[in-house]
Tab-separated table of C-alpha atoms in Angstrom:
chain	number	residue	atom	x	y	z
E	716	MET	CA	181.037	274.166	-85.458
E	717	ASP	CA	184.519	274.901	-86.717
E	718	GLU	CA	185.936	278.392	-86.156
E	719	GLU	CA	186.224	278.721	-89.968
E	720	GLU	CA	182.529	278.189	-90.281
E	721	GLU	CA	181.522	280.670	-87.614
E	722	GLU	CA	179.529	283.507	-89.163
E	723	GLY	CA	177.635	286.297	-87.420
E	724	GLU	CA	176.116	285.772	-84.056
E	725	LEU	CA	175.720	282.358	-82.417
E	726	GLU	CA	172.356	280.910	-81.794
E	727	LYS	CA	171.392	280.095	-78.163
E	728	ASP	CA	173.135	276.918	-76.898
E	729	GLU	CA	175.569	277.009	-79.916
E	730	TYR	CA	179.256	276.949	-79.220
E	731	VAL	CA	182.479	277.012	-81.276
E	732	VAL	CA	185.102	274.297	-81.073
E	733	GLN	CA	188.631	275.914	-80.422
E	734	LYS	CA	190.452	272.605	-80.494
E	735	LEU	CA	190.164	268.846	-79.966
E	736	THR	CA	192.676	267.744	-77.321
E	737	ASP	CA	192.127	264.088	-76.641
E	738	ILE	CA	190.262	260.968	-77.781
E	739	CYS	CA	188.774	257.879	-76.188
E	740	TYR	CA	186.292	255.091	-76.865
E	741	GLY	CA	183.060	255.066	-74.753
E	742	GLY	CA	181.967	257.626	-72.276
E	743	ILE	CA	180.302	258.167	-68.916
E	744	ASP	CA	176.887	257.139	-70.378
E	745	ARG	CA	178.584	254.073	-71.698
E	746	LYS	CA	177.596	254.744	-75.233
E	747	SER	CA	179.767	252.746	-77.680
E	748	CYS	CA	181.401	255.305	-79.897
E	749	ILE	CA	184.397	257.617	-80.205
E	750	TYR	CA	184.568	260.624	-77.954
E	751	PHE	CA	186.742	263.732	-78.394
E	752	LYS	CA	187.739	266.057	-75.603
E	753	VAL	CA	186.749	269.542	-76.726
E	754	GLN	CA	188.223	272.915	-75.905
E	755	TRP	CA	185.524	275.536	-76.448
E	756	LYS	CA	186.310	278.970	-77.849
E	757	GLY	CA	186.008	281.612	-75.100
E	758	TYR	CA	186.039	279.127	-72.247
E	759	GLY	CA	188.858	277.942	-69.921
E	760	PRO	CA	190.152	274.376	-69.661
E	761	GLU	CA	187.879	273.692	-66.702
E	762	GLU	CA	184.974	273.884	-69.147
E	763	ASP	CA	186.386	271.245	-71.549
E	764	THR	CA	183.917	268.506	-72.183
E	765	TRP	CA	184.003	264.991	-73.747
E	766	GLU	CA	181.670	264.906	-76.878
E	767	PRO	CA	180.677	261.880	-79.024
E	768	ILE	CA	181.994	262.117	-82.536
E	769	GLU	CA	178.339	262.438	-83.871
E	770	ASN	CA	178.059	265.791	-82.077
E	771	LEU	CA	181.113	267.049	-84.028
E	772	SER	CA	179.712	266.417	-87.534
E	773	ASP	CA	180.097	270.089	-88.322
E	774	CYS	CA	183.775	270.087	-87.368
E	775	PRO	CA	185.626	267.968	-89.955
E	776	LEU	CA	188.534	270.398	-90.059
E	777	LYS	CA	189.159	270.167	-86.351
E	778	ILE	CA	189.034	266.382	-86.430
E	779	LYS	CA	191.587	266.581	-89.336
E	780	GLU	CA	193.807	268.853	-87.349
E	781	PHE	CA	193.701	266.532	-84.435
E	782	VAL	CA	194.628	263.510	-86.528
E	783	GLN	CA	197.482	265.382	-88.347
E	784	GLU	CA	198.842	266.673	-85.125
E	785	GLY	CA	198.696	263.261	-83.605
E	786	HIS	CA	200.701	261.851	-86.483
E	787	MET	CA	203.345	264.588	-86.261
E	788	ARG	CA	203.718	264.093	-82.442
E	789	LYS	CA	203.611	260.264	-82.870
E	790	VAL	CA	200.651	260.169	-80.524
E	791	LEU	CA	198.615	258.364	-83.169
E	792	PRO	CA	201.000	255.672	-84.589
E	793	LEU	CA	200.973	254.196	-88.077
E	794	PRO	CA	201.151	250.455	-88.939
E	795	GLY	CA	204.689	249.215	-88.174
E	796	ASP	CA	205.551	252.039	-85.712
E	797	VAL	CA	204.502	250.277	-82.614
E	798	ASP	CA	206.778	248.069	-80.497
E	799	VAL	CA	204.350	246.986	-77.862
E	800	LEU	CA	200.521	247.232	-77.611
E	801	CYS	CA	199.109	246.604	-74.118
E	802	GLY	CA	195.457	246.695	-73.079
E	803	GLY	CA	192.777	245.251	-70.925
E	804	PRO	CA	189.517	245.473	-72.943
E	805	PRO	CA	186.656	245.151	-70.525
E	806	CYS	CA	184.180	242.346	-71.012
E	807	GLN	CA	181.322	243.491	-68.721
E	808	GLY	CA	178.907	241.230	-70.610
E	809	ILE	CA	180.265	238.240	-68.846
E	810	SER	CA	180.206	239.615	-65.354
E	811	GLY	CA	178.498	237.422	-62.819
E	812	LEU	CA	176.525	240.598	-61.906
E	813	ASN	CA	174.971	240.648	-65.387
E	814	ARG	CA	171.828	238.572	-65.231
E	815	PHE	CA	171.328	238.936	-69.058
E	816	ARG	CA	174.541	237.392	-70.166
E	817	ASN	CA	174.543	236.044	-73.710
E	818	ARG	CA	176.010	232.551	-73.465
E	819	ASP	CA	175.174	231.538	-77.007
E	820	ASP	CA	176.935	234.445	-78.781
E	821	PRO	CA	178.978	236.564	-76.298
E	822	LEU	CA	180.545	238.721	-79.065
E	823	ASN	CA	177.064	239.834	-80.043
E	824	ASP	CA	176.821	241.603	-76.640
E	825	ASP	CA	177.927	245.223	-76.958
E	826	LYS	CA	179.491	245.033	-73.564
E	827	ASN	CA	182.004	242.496	-74.960
E	828	ARG	CA	182.794	244.214	-78.186
E	829	GLN	CA	185.790	246.144	-76.955
E	830	LEU	CA	187.699	242.752	-77.148
E	831	VAL	CA	186.930	242.728	-80.912
E	832	THR	CA	188.066	246.411	-81.149
E	833	PHE	CA	191.295	245.610	-79.358
E	834	MET	CA	192.130	242.807	-81.762
E	835	ASN	CA	191.181	244.997	-84.745
E	836	ILE	CA	193.756	247.609	-83.475
E	837	VAL	CA	196.318	244.821	-83.331
E	838	SER	CA	195.429	243.858	-86.880
E	839	TYR	CA	195.793	247.446	-88.086
E	840	LEU	CA	198.979	248.513	-86.231
E	841	ARG	CA	200.814	245.154	-86.341
E	842	PRO	CA	202.926	245.784	-83.207
E	843	LYS	CA	205.994	243.639	-82.541
E	844	PHE	CA	204.438	242.492	-79.227
E	845	VAL	CA	200.937	242.279	-77.769
E	846	LEU	CA	200.020	242.025	-74.094
E	847	MET	CA	196.361	241.667	-73.111
E	848	GLU	CA	195.083	241.358	-69.477
E	849	ASN	CA	191.598	240.251	-68.520
E	850	VAL	CA	189.511	238.575	-65.897
E	851	VAL	CA	189.624	234.807	-65.697
E	852	ASP	CA	185.903	234.665	-66.651
E	853	ILE	CA	186.952	234.996	-70.289
E	854	LEU	CA	188.216	231.459	-69.905
E	855	GLN	CA	185.298	230.245	-68.025
E	856	PHE	CA	182.206	231.837	-69.434
E	857	ALA	CA	180.531	229.932	-72.268
E	858	GLU	CA	183.388	227.361	-72.270
E	859	GLY	CA	185.984	230.054	-72.622
E	860	TYR	CA	184.483	231.554	-75.774
E	861	LEU	CA	186.069	235.069	-75.395
E	862	GLY	CA	189.426	233.788	-74.383
E	863	ARG	CA	189.513	231.316	-77.235
E	864	TYR	CA	188.446	234.064	-79.554
E	865	ALA	CA	191.399	236.322	-78.522
E	866	LEU	CA	193.856	233.522	-78.824
E	867	SER	CA	192.518	232.518	-82.235
E	868	ARG	CA	192.634	236.095	-83.555
E	869	LEU	CA	196.303	236.377	-82.659
E	870	VAL	CA	197.186	233.025	-84.219
E	871	ALA	CA	195.218	234.000	-87.383
E	872	MET	CA	197.318	237.224	-87.611
E	873	ASN	CA	200.379	234.980	-87.529
E	874	TYR	CA	201.471	235.921	-83.969
E	875	GLN	CA	203.112	233.493	-81.627
E	876	SER	CA	200.849	233.370	-78.571
E	877	ARG	CA	201.125	232.322	-74.897
E	878	LEU	CA	198.329	232.193	-72.335
E	879	GLY	CA	198.924	232.546	-68.707
E	880	ILE	CA	196.861	232.729	-65.502
E	881	MET	CA	198.595	234.716	-62.733
E	882	LEU	CA	197.835	235.707	-59.153
E	883	ALA	CA	198.768	239.076	-57.814
E	884	GLY	CA	199.639	237.643	-54.397
E	885	CYS	CA	202.340	235.468	-56.050
E	886	TYR	CA	204.216	238.614	-57.072
E	887	GLY	CA	204.218	240.678	-53.810
E	888	LEU	CA	200.750	242.075	-53.351
E	889	PRO	CA	198.661	241.274	-50.230
E	890	GLN	CA	195.727	240.333	-52.518
E	891	PHE	CA	194.819	237.069	-54.163
E	892	ARG	CA	193.471	238.494	-57.464
E	893	MET	CA	193.673	236.055	-60.407
E	894	ARG	CA	193.937	237.448	-63.870
E	895	THR	CA	194.545	236.153	-67.444
E	896	PHE	CA	197.514	237.428	-69.502
E	897	LEU	CA	197.863	236.749	-73.220
E	898	TRP	CA	201.191	237.416	-74.915
E	899	GLY	CA	201.616	237.817	-78.660
E	900	ALA	CA	204.799	238.289	-80.722
E	901	LEU	CA	205.550	238.532	-84.325
E	902	THR	CA	207.367	235.409	-85.735
E	903	THR	CA	210.530	237.521	-86.061
E	904	MET	CA	210.561	238.194	-82.289
E	905	VAL	CA	211.180	235.983	-79.245
E	906	LEU	CA	207.911	235.223	-77.475
E	907	PRO	CA	208.196	236.428	-73.826
E	908	LYS	CA	207.640	234.081	-70.884
E	909	HIS	CA	205.362	234.928	-68.033
E	910	PRO	CA	207.428	235.722	-64.913
E	911	LEU	CA	207.447	232.931	-62.351
E	912	PRO	CA	206.076	233.606	-58.817
E	913	THR	CA	208.248	235.270	-56.226
E	914	HIS	CA	206.025	234.792	-53.112
E	915	ASN	CA	204.533	231.733	-51.551
E	916	VAL	CA	200.779	232.058	-51.951
E	917	VAL	CA	198.492	228.988	-51.841
E	918	ILE	CA	196.303	228.915	-54.948
E	919	ARG	CA	192.731	228.585	-53.833
E	920	GLY	CA	191.060	227.320	-57.075
E	921	GLY	CA	189.523	229.656	-59.585
E	922	ALA	CA	191.326	228.497	-62.763
E	923	PRO	CA	188.866	226.894	-65.185
E	924	ASN	CA	189.357	223.155	-65.588
E	925	ALA	CA	190.248	223.335	-69.261
E	926	PHE	CA	192.972	225.925	-68.518
E	927	THR	CA	194.658	224.600	-65.262
E	928	GLN	CA	197.884	224.027	-67.196
E	929	SER	CA	197.954	227.761	-68.035
E	930	VAL	CA	198.453	228.724	-64.321
E	931	VAL	CA	201.926	230.244	-64.165
E	932	ALA	CA	203.910	228.106	-61.691
E	933	TYR	CA	207.155	226.219	-61.186
E	934	ASP	CA	207.451	222.630	-62.447
E	935	GLU	CA	206.762	219.991	-59.793
E	936	ILE	CA	210.431	218.879	-59.811
E	937	GLN	CA	211.559	222.449	-58.999
E	938	ASN	CA	211.864	223.530	-55.343
E	939	PRO	CA	212.228	227.317	-55.454
E	940	THR	CA	212.880	229.499	-52.369
E	941	LEU	CA	210.029	231.949	-52.314
E	942	LYS	CA	209.310	234.932	-50.115
E	943	ASN	CA	206.451	234.683	-47.590
E	944	ALA	CA	203.082	235.819	-48.841
E	945	LEU	CA	202.142	239.399	-47.928
E	946	VAL	CA	199.141	239.844	-45.714
E	947	LEU	CA	196.809	242.635	-44.719
E	948	GLU	CA	198.961	243.703	-41.746
E	949	ASP	CA	201.913	244.159	-44.049
E	950	ALA	CA	199.941	246.637	-46.164
E	951	ILE	CA	197.917	248.868	-43.802
E	952	SER	CA	199.095	248.556	-40.216
E	953	ASP	CA	200.830	251.852	-40.291
E	954	LEU	CA	197.844	253.949	-41.357
E	955	PRO	CA	196.171	256.287	-38.943
E	956	LYS	CA	192.930	255.238	-37.202
E	957	VAL	CA	189.840	256.769	-38.800
E	958	GLY	CA	186.113	256.492	-38.149
E	959	ASN	CA	183.022	255.733	-40.226
E	960	ASP	CA	182.345	259.452	-40.619
E	961	GLN	CA	185.857	260.470	-41.545
E	962	ALA	CA	185.471	263.327	-43.964
E	963	ASP	CA	188.913	264.793	-44.343
E	964	ASP	CA	190.770	262.677	-46.911
E	965	VAL	CA	194.162	264.521	-46.419
E	966	MET	CA	196.267	263.876	-43.258
E	967	GLU	CA	199.611	263.124	-41.821
E	968	TYR	CA	201.308	259.868	-41.203
E	969	LEU	CA	201.554	259.246	-37.479
E	970	VAL	CA	204.047	256.428	-37.369
E	971	LYS	CA	207.064	255.193	-39.384
E	972	PRO	CA	206.617	252.360	-41.872
E	973	LYS	CA	206.529	248.988	-40.156
E	974	THR	CA	207.210	246.680	-43.171
E	975	GLU	CA	209.201	246.674	-46.371
E	976	PHE	CA	206.015	246.934	-48.339
E	977	GLN	CA	204.847	250.042	-46.412
E	978	ARG	CA	208.327	251.586	-46.782
E	979	TYR	CA	208.140	251.221	-50.502
E	980	ILE	CA	204.541	252.219	-50.983
E	981	ARG	CA	205.112	255.498	-49.071
E	982	LEU	CA	208.010	256.644	-51.285
E	983	SER	CA	207.596	259.773	-53.419
E	984	ARG	CA	207.394	259.427	-57.167
E	985	LYS	CA	211.145	260.333	-57.562
E	986	GLU	CA	212.263	258.119	-54.620
E	987	MET	CA	210.226	255.255	-56.031
E	988	LEU	CA	212.097	255.534	-59.341
E	989	ASP	CA	215.357	255.647	-57.590
E	990	TYR	CA	214.359	252.684	-55.426
E	991	SER	CA	213.722	250.724	-58.553
E	992	PHE	CA	217.251	251.125	-59.558
E	993	GLY	CA	218.554	250.101	-56.200
E	994	ASP	CA	218.856	253.445	-54.248
E	995	LYS	CA	216.970	252.708	-51.020
E	996	THR	CA	217.303	256.095	-49.497
E	997	GLY	CA	214.227	255.865	-47.373
E	998	PRO	CA	210.716	257.333	-47.717
E	999	GLY	CA	209.817	260.923	-47.680
E	1000	GLU	CA	207.279	261.727	-45.010
E	1001	GLY	CA	204.639	263.111	-47.388
E	1002	THR	CA	200.966	263.706	-46.933
E	1003	LEU	CA	198.567	260.744	-46.756
E	1004	MET	CA	195.593	261.090	-49.190
E	1005	ASP	CA	192.253	259.214	-49.731
E	1006	HIS	CA	192.372	257.659	-46.321
E	1007	CYS	CA	188.625	257.790	-45.795
E	1008	PRO	CA	185.939	255.051	-45.827
E	1009	LEU	CA	182.582	254.970	-47.485
E	1010	ARG	CA	180.234	256.348	-44.868
E	1011	LEU	CA	177.813	253.643	-43.803
E	1012	ASN	CA	174.155	254.539	-43.088
E	1013	LYS	CA	172.997	254.398	-39.504
E	1014	ASP	CA	171.670	250.881	-39.722
E	1015	ASP	CA	174.736	249.404	-41.307
E	1016	TYR	CA	177.065	251.204	-38.912
E	1017	GLU	CA	175.158	249.688	-35.970
E	1018	ARG	CA	175.483	246.250	-37.549
E	1019	VAL	CA	179.206	246.671	-38.186
E	1020	LYS	CA	179.799	247.841	-34.583
E	1021	ARG	CA	178.242	244.545	-33.372
E	1022	ILE	CA	180.395	242.289	-35.604
E	1023	PRO	CA	183.086	240.815	-33.262
E	1024	PHE	CA	186.652	242.143	-33.671
E	1025	GLU	CA	188.002	238.657	-34.380
E	1026	LYS	CA	189.183	236.460	-37.263
E	1027	GLY	CA	186.308	235.050	-39.313
E	1028	ALA	CA	183.615	237.217	-37.785
E	1029	ASN	CA	180.594	238.018	-39.971
E	1030	PHE	CA	176.773	238.477	-39.829
E	1031	ARG	CA	176.468	234.919	-38.428
E	1032	ASP	CA	177.849	236.316	-35.176
E	1033	LEU	CA	174.959	238.632	-34.778
E	1034	GLU	CA	172.103	237.854	-32.267
E	1035	GLY	CA	169.315	235.748	-33.710
E	1036	VAL	CA	171.364	233.795	-36.298
E	1037	ARG	CA	172.195	230.132	-36.116
E	1038	VAL	CA	173.918	227.758	-38.530
E	1039	GLY	CA	171.757	224.827	-39.653
E	1040	PRO	CA	172.379	221.689	-41.547
E	1041	ASN	CA	174.730	221.896	-44.572
E	1042	ASN	CA	176.284	225.047	-43.062
E	1043	VAL	CA	173.284	227.117	-44.018
E	1044	ALA	CA	172.618	230.263	-41.904
E	1045	GLU	CA	169.069	230.727	-40.691
E	1046	PHE	CA	167.099	232.735	-38.192
E	1047	ASP	CA	167.075	231.136	-34.741
E	1048	PRO	CA	163.374	230.426	-33.965
E	1049	GLU	CA	164.157	230.333	-30.171
E	1050	ILE	CA	165.475	233.960	-30.105
E	1051	PRO	CA	163.033	236.869	-30.760
E	1052	ARG	CA	164.006	239.023	-33.824
E	1053	VAL	CA	166.200	241.889	-32.795
E	1054	TYR	CA	165.412	245.368	-34.242
E	1055	LEU	CA	167.420	248.457	-34.523
E	1056	GLU	CA	166.395	251.963	-33.370
E	1057	SER	CA	165.203	252.665	-36.982
E	1058	GLY	CA	162.774	249.806	-36.707
E	1059	ASN	CA	164.670	247.690	-39.261
E	1060	PRO	CA	165.978	244.167	-38.198
E	1061	LEU	CA	169.527	243.781	-36.973
E	1062	VAL	CA	170.032	240.845	-39.290
E	1063	PRO	CA	168.581	241.712	-42.805
E	1064	GLU	CA	166.856	239.148	-44.909
E	1065	TYR	CA	169.406	239.590	-47.724
E	1066	ALA	CA	172.257	238.527	-45.487
E	1067	ILE	CA	170.485	235.243	-44.617
E	1068	LYS	CA	169.406	234.584	-48.218
E	1069	PHE	CA	172.810	235.566	-49.929
E	1070	ARG	CA	174.148	232.661	-51.803
E	1071	SER	CA	171.332	230.402	-50.326
E	1072	GLY	CA	172.584	231.132	-46.828
E	1073	LYS	CA	176.033	229.481	-47.329
E	1074	SER	CA	178.055	232.629	-47.675
E	1075	LEU	CA	180.330	234.001	-45.000
E	1076	ARG	CA	180.813	237.314	-46.795
E	1077	PRO	CA	177.914	239.664	-45.643
E	1078	PHE	CA	179.327	241.966	-43.049
E	1079	GLY	CA	182.501	239.891	-42.998
E	1080	ARG	CA	185.560	241.201	-41.118
E	1081	LEU	CA	189.077	240.774	-42.667
E	1082	TRP	CA	191.895	239.754	-40.551
E	1083	TRP	CA	195.535	240.925	-40.205
E	1084	ASP	CA	197.102	237.475	-41.257
E	1085	GLU	CA	195.140	237.167	-44.477
E	1086	THR	CA	196.084	237.571	-48.105
E	1087	VAL	CA	192.776	239.327	-48.939
E	1088	PRO	CA	190.343	238.314	-51.707
E	1089	THR	CA	190.045	240.388	-54.855
E	1090	VAL	CA	189.529	244.147	-54.402
E	1091	VAL	CA	186.317	245.099	-56.100
E	1092	THR	CA	184.711	248.320	-57.301
E	1093	SER	CA	182.465	249.096	-54.281
E	1094	ALA	CA	182.710	249.193	-50.470
E	1095	ASN	CA	179.342	247.691	-49.850
E	1096	PRO	CA	179.543	245.316	-46.819
E	1097	HIS	CA	176.267	243.574	-47.678
E	1098	SER	CA	178.007	240.986	-49.924
E	1099	GLN	CA	181.666	240.995	-49.312
E	1100	ARG	CA	184.259	240.809	-46.554
E	1101	ILE	CA	185.577	244.441	-46.313
E	1102	LEU	CA	185.400	245.394	-42.754
E	1103	HIS	CA	188.578	246.599	-41.071
E	1104	PRO	CA	190.047	244.102	-38.491
E	1105	SER	CA	190.039	246.413	-35.576
E	1106	GLN	CA	187.900	249.485	-36.532
E	1107	ALA	CA	183.976	249.651	-37.040
E	1108	ARG	CA	184.136	250.655	-40.705
E	1109	VAL	CA	184.847	249.381	-44.165
E	1110	LEU	CA	188.390	249.650	-45.633
E	1111	THR	CA	189.242	253.147	-46.861
E	1112	VAL	CA	189.937	254.119	-50.433
E	1113	ARG	CA	193.706	254.234	-49.573
E	1114	GLU	CA	193.679	250.857	-47.886
E	1115	ASN	CA	192.087	249.329	-51.044
E	1116	ALA	CA	194.544	251.248	-53.127
E	1117	ARG	CA	197.469	249.775	-51.217
E	1118	LEU	CA	196.096	246.307	-51.671
E	1119	GLN	CA	196.165	247.040	-55.445
E	1120	GLY	CA	199.759	248.332	-55.287
E	1121	PHE	CA	199.044	251.989	-55.832
E	1122	PRO	CA	201.792	254.145	-54.313
E	1123	ASP	CA	200.612	256.585	-51.605
E	1124	TYR	CA	201.615	259.607	-53.829
E	1125	TYR	CA	198.922	258.451	-56.315
E	1126	ARG	CA	195.836	260.606	-55.604
E	1127	LEU	CA	192.375	259.458	-56.711
E	1128	ASP	CA	189.765	261.885	-58.020
E	1129	GLY	CA	185.975	262.326	-57.710
E	1130	PRO	CA	183.301	261.361	-55.216
E	1131	ILE	CA	184.235	258.514	-52.832
E	1132	LYS	CA	182.213	255.844	-54.627
E	1133	GLU	CA	183.971	256.736	-57.891
E	1134	ARG	CA	187.337	256.468	-56.208
E	1135	TYR	CA	186.567	252.977	-55.013
E	1136	MET	CA	185.576	252.179	-58.513
E	1137	GLN	CA	188.790	253.512	-60.016
E	1138	VAL	CA	190.832	251.325	-57.630
E	1139	GLY	CA	188.727	248.214	-58.158
E	1140	ASN	CA	188.894	248.558	-61.940
E	1141	ALA	CA	192.652	249.041	-62.111
């Protein structure tokens, strides 16, 4: 309830709203609605909570105060006030992990509705420029339904539009990561071009056939001089050795940066800003944070220790596996099944059956000379190549963060699984 409505003693489990301090759409329980961050009367900031708008029906004055203050501070802009609107509305309804994807009407899936909300915000605010980022699946799923929807909405609002597919590795990250970028500009503005690649990364497919011309690249007649692609060694070879059970996520650097990428990524916030303007004064030797891996269970740790420390190694190198016709992994009938101390098999059924036995990803080891695949939201070695080249563990949160371009001064928050998720979703 509002403070103004507070009368007498409060009932049990009843609290008074002191102030609304922030706003977002969606929450931890993934309910699709507006949430306000609430400062409770008589409690400190550590007790602030996110509450759905339906829980604040008795607090219209607090909501009004929040909106009025937002307008005064220009936190909540009015139509015509916005120069650039940027966003990456998630479309989880088209994820390959979603077995119940709606191919006939993707926009009827609540998990895809944030794309509609994003375009509605564009329609209301009428910014001079719009930049939307998303996964390439919006151009692939259901014949590119969601991507075509976004493009058509901009055109219908009389925006100039330009669609581009870009690879992070082509711009100086040691990660492949293909993404879709959609520019929009009012007809009174100059429509920006997508930046051309700076690094020589071989494009390994991934662009939908109908949108191959949207891949940002040089014309065939051009012969640009590009920098060499960055690889895993460029990104993480300076980081201290840690084990599977590493618990302390704060430590000191043990060696100086070995590459230009490492030199830059280790700069402090101030030094990085100076560096951007050409002042290459050298890194400050700060504290290394989040350099700890997801702790594998005993069985998985045993499996990981037995994966050879060599390029291309994966579960197929474990005892009892052979490669049959059509490059399909299978159990070798001539070798007795090997079991771990727990009684579980060394080679689990799911590894053999993953992608019909044709995948090389389960318990796959990355290598130093690779531009790695896309960083994802978990460190599970069962279905992806995420093992360190020379250590018996998965990549740490910090190693993943570096592959995403996070500066070392950027500290993640929460349990370790949530930190992996924060990095992968960035």
